[in-house]
PDB file of C-alpha atoms in Angstrom:
ATOM      1  CA  VAL M   1     -70.729  96.033   7.509  1.00  0.00           C
ATOM      2  CA  LEU M   2     -73.317  95.061   9.395  1.00  0.00           C
ATOM      3  CA  ASP M   3     -71.183  93.691  12.354  1.00  0.00           C
ATOM      4  CA  ALA M   4     -69.116  96.760  12.111  1.00  0.00           C
ATOM      5  CA  ILE M   5     -72.283  98.881  13.170  1.00  0.00           C
ATOM      6  CA  ARG M   6     -73.504  97.015  15.539  1.00  0.00           C
ATOM      7  CA  GLY M   7     -70.310  96.640  17.183  1.00  0.00           C
ATOM      8  CA  GLY M   8     -70.039 100.707  16.946  1.00  0.00           C
ATOM      9  CA  LYS M   9     -67.190 100.683  14.953  1.00  0.00           C
ATOM     10  CA  PHE M  10     -67.700 103.722  12.888  1.00  0.00           C
ATOM     11  CA  PHE M  11     -68.490 107.932  13.528  1.00  0.00           C
ATOM     12  CA  ALA M  12     -70.038 110.511  11.952  1.00  0.00           C
ATOM     13  CA  SER M  13     -68.074 113.922  11.416  1.00  0.00           C
ATOM     14  CA  THR M  14     -67.869 117.553   9.894  1.00  0.00           C
ATOM     15  CA  GLY M  15     -64.283 116.688   8.584  1.00  0.00           C
ATOM     16  CA  GLU M  16     -62.868 118.948  11.158  1.00  0.00           C
ATOM     17  CA  VAL M  17     -62.602 116.466  14.281  1.00  0.00           C
ATOM     18  CA  LEU M  18     -62.236 112.514  14.146  1.00  0.00           C
ATOM     19  CA  ILE M  19     -62.503 110.027  16.034  1.00  0.00           C
ATOM     20  CA  PRO M  20     -60.537 106.890  14.702  1.00  0.00           C
ATOM     21  CA  LYS M  21     -60.462 105.108  17.874  1.00  0.00           C
ATOM     22  CA  PHE M  22     -63.512 104.582  20.522  1.00  0.00           C
ATOM     23  CA  SER M  23     -63.831 101.616  22.949  1.00  0.00           C
ATOM     24  CA  VAL M  24     -65.196 100.561  26.384  1.00  0.00           C
ATOM     25  CA  GLN M  25     -62.986  99.043  28.723  1.00  0.00           C
ATOM     26  CA  ALA M  26     -63.649  96.792  31.706  1.00  0.00           C
ATOM     27  CA  GLY M  27     -65.082  98.760  34.767  1.00  0.00           C
ATOM     28  CA  GLY M  28     -66.367 101.763  32.566  1.00  0.00           C
ATOM     29  CA  GLU M  29     -63.529 103.685  31.352  1.00  0.00           C
ATOM     30  CA  VAL M  30     -63.639 104.821  27.956  1.00  0.00           C
ATOM     31  CA  GLU M  31     -60.721 105.467  25.576  1.00  0.00           C
ATOM     32  CA  ALA M  32     -60.629 107.712  22.396  1.00  0.00           C
ATOM     33  CA  ALA M  33     -58.045 108.864  19.909  1.00  0.00           C
ATOM     34  CA  ILE M  34     -59.435 112.365  18.743  1.00  0.00           C
ATOM     35  CA  GLU M  35     -57.811 114.106  15.651  1.00  0.00           C
ATOM     36  CA  TRP M  36     -58.922 117.939  14.839  1.00  0.00           C
ATOM     37  CA  THR M  37     -58.313 121.237  13.245  1.00  0.00           C
ATOM     38  CA  PHE M  38     -59.820 123.840  15.207  1.00  0.00           C
ATOM     39  CA  PRO M  39     -58.869 124.019  19.111  1.00  0.00           C
ATOM     40  CA  LEU M  40     -61.277 121.705  20.773  1.00  0.00           C
ATOM     41  CA  ALA M  41     -64.475 123.520  23.057  1.00  0.00           C
ATOM     42  CA  PHE M  42     -65.737 119.843  25.088  1.00  0.00           C
ATOM     43  CA  ALA M  43     -66.138 116.143  24.789  1.00  0.00           C
ATOM     44  CA  GLU M  44     -69.416 114.702  26.035  1.00  0.00           C
ATOM     45  CA  LEU M  45     -69.796 111.234  27.176  1.00  0.00           C
ATOM     46  CA  ILE M  46     -73.623 110.303  26.678  1.00  0.00           C
ATOM     47  CA  SER M  47     -75.134 107.056  28.447  1.00  0.00           C
ATOM     48  CA  GLY M  48     -78.640 105.567  29.497  1.00  0.00           C
ATOM     49  CA  ASP M  49     -80.875 102.730  30.990  1.00  0.00           C
ATOM     50  CA  GLY M  50     -83.567 102.895  29.364  1.00  0.00           C
ATOM     51  CA  LYS M  51     -85.161 105.075  31.456  1.00  0.00           C
ATOM     52  CA  GLN M  52     -82.766 108.151  31.808  1.00  0.00           C
ATOM     53  CA  VAL M  53     -80.227 109.714  30.105  1.00  0.00           C
ATOM     54  CA  TYR M  54     -77.046 110.752  31.595  1.00  0.00           C
ATOM     55  CA  ARG M  55     -74.060 113.360  30.294  1.00  0.00           C
ATOM     56  CA  GLN M  56     -70.605 113.798  31.194  1.00  0.00           C
ATOM     57  CA  ARG M  57     -68.770 116.552  29.976  1.00  0.00           C
ATOM     58  CA  ILE M  58     -65.261 116.768  29.708  1.00  0.00           C
ATOM     59  CA  ASP M  59     -63.809 120.467  29.097  1.00  0.00           C
ATOM     60  CA  LEU M  60     -61.088 120.422  26.837  1.00  0.00           C
ATOM     61  CA  THR M  61     -60.442 123.822  25.989  1.00  0.00           C
ATOM     62  CA  ASP M  62     -56.651 123.561  26.620  1.00  0.00           C
ATOM     63  CA  THR M  63     -56.563 122.180  23.378  1.00  0.00           C
ATOM     64  CA  GLU M  64     -54.369 124.186  20.252  1.00  0.00           C
ATOM     65  CA  ALA M  65     -55.478 123.864  16.507  1.00  0.00           C
ATOM     66  CA  PHE M  66     -54.045 120.951  14.633  1.00  0.00           C
ATOM     67  CA  GLY M  67     -53.789 118.633  17.425  1.00  0.00           C
ATOM     68  CA  ALA M  68     -54.030 114.802  18.413  1.00  0.00           C
ATOM     69  CA  ARG M  69     -54.886 113.266  21.770  1.00  0.00           C
ATOM     70  CA  SER M  70     -55.855 110.139  23.536  1.00  0.00           C
ATOM     71  CA  LEU M  71     -58.833 110.206  25.807  1.00  0.00           C
ATOM     72  CA  ARG M  72     -59.057 108.241  28.980  1.00  0.00           C
ATOM     73  CA  VAL M  73     -62.270 108.917  30.823  1.00  0.00           C
ATOM     74  CA  PRO M  74     -63.676 107.037  34.072  1.00  0.00           C
ATOM     75  CA  ALA M  75     -67.572 106.920  33.682  1.00  0.00           C
ATOM     76  CA  GLU M  76     -69.646 105.175  35.781  1.00  0.00           C
ATOM     77  CA  LEU M  77     -71.260 102.956  33.842  1.00  0.00           C
ATOM     78  CA  ALA M  78     -73.393 100.371  35.979  1.00  0.00           C
ATOM     79  CA  GLY M  79     -76.785 100.256  35.283  1.00  0.00           C
ATOM     80  CA  ARG M  80     -76.460 101.704  31.698  1.00  0.00           C
ATOM     81  CA  ALA M  81     -77.263  99.952  28.599  1.00  0.00           C
ATOM     82  CA  TRP M  82     -75.453 101.917  26.234  1.00  0.00           C
ATOM     83  CA  VAL M  83     -72.991 104.525  25.903  1.00  0.00           C
ATOM     84  CA  ARG M  84     -71.516 106.999  22.710  1.00  0.00           C
ATOM     85  CA  LEU M  85     -68.919 109.779  22.980  1.00  0.00           C
ATOM     86  CA  GLU M  86     -69.920 113.263  20.938  1.00  0.00           C
ATOM     87  CA  VAL M  87     -66.424 115.632  20.352  1.00  0.00           C
ATOM     88  CA  TRP M  88     -66.822 119.548  19.449  1.00  0.00           C
ATOM     89  CA  ASP M  89     -64.778 122.249  18.390  1.00  0.00           C
ATOM     90  CA  ILE M  90     -64.868 126.194  18.878  1.00  0.00           C
ATOM     91  CA  ALA M  91     -66.455 125.941  15.800  1.00  0.00           C
ATOM     92  CA  ARG M  92     -69.135 124.177  16.639  1.00  0.00           C
ATOM     93  CA  ASN M  93     -68.028 120.844  14.194  1.00  0.00           C
ATOM     94  CA  GLY M  94     -68.101 118.045  15.620  1.00  0.00           C
ATOM     95  CA  ALA M  95     -67.789 114.281  15.793  1.00  0.00           C
ATOM     96  CA  PHE M  96     -69.386 111.157  17.553  1.00  0.00           C
ATOM     97  CA  THR M  97     -69.528 107.971  17.698  1.00  0.00           C
ATOM     98  CA  GLN M  98     -72.774 105.395  17.767  1.00  0.00           C
ATOM     99  CA  PRO M  99     -73.606 104.007  20.770  1.00  0.00           C
ATOM    100  CA  VAL M 100     -72.466 100.673  21.849  1.00  0.00           C
ATOM    101  CA  PHE M 101     -74.506  98.659  23.780  1.00  0.00           C
ATOM    102  CA  LEU M 102     -73.061  97.280  27.449  1.00  0.00           C
ATOM    103  CA  ARG M 103     -75.552  94.271  27.837  1.00  0.00           C
TER     104      ARG M 103
END
């Protein structure tokens, strides 16, 4: 259990939005599998360097109810210490990953 927590291999959810897969690839690309009930509003990639928190918003308003999608987000993660992903629907239900430490 502790190894999974340290590796960021779990997520929290209200139940309407799920993130069953999340990974950070070499070069800074973030990949995630997402599933939802209500149409999505946005995803947000959040990262930090120990001094500042950075947010990159991804518009997901093109989604419809009861869907699934693979999400690939190119991200500038040079110098960052950690990264996590949030996904929110139009009814303000959401899911988020635990931070993944990059160093």
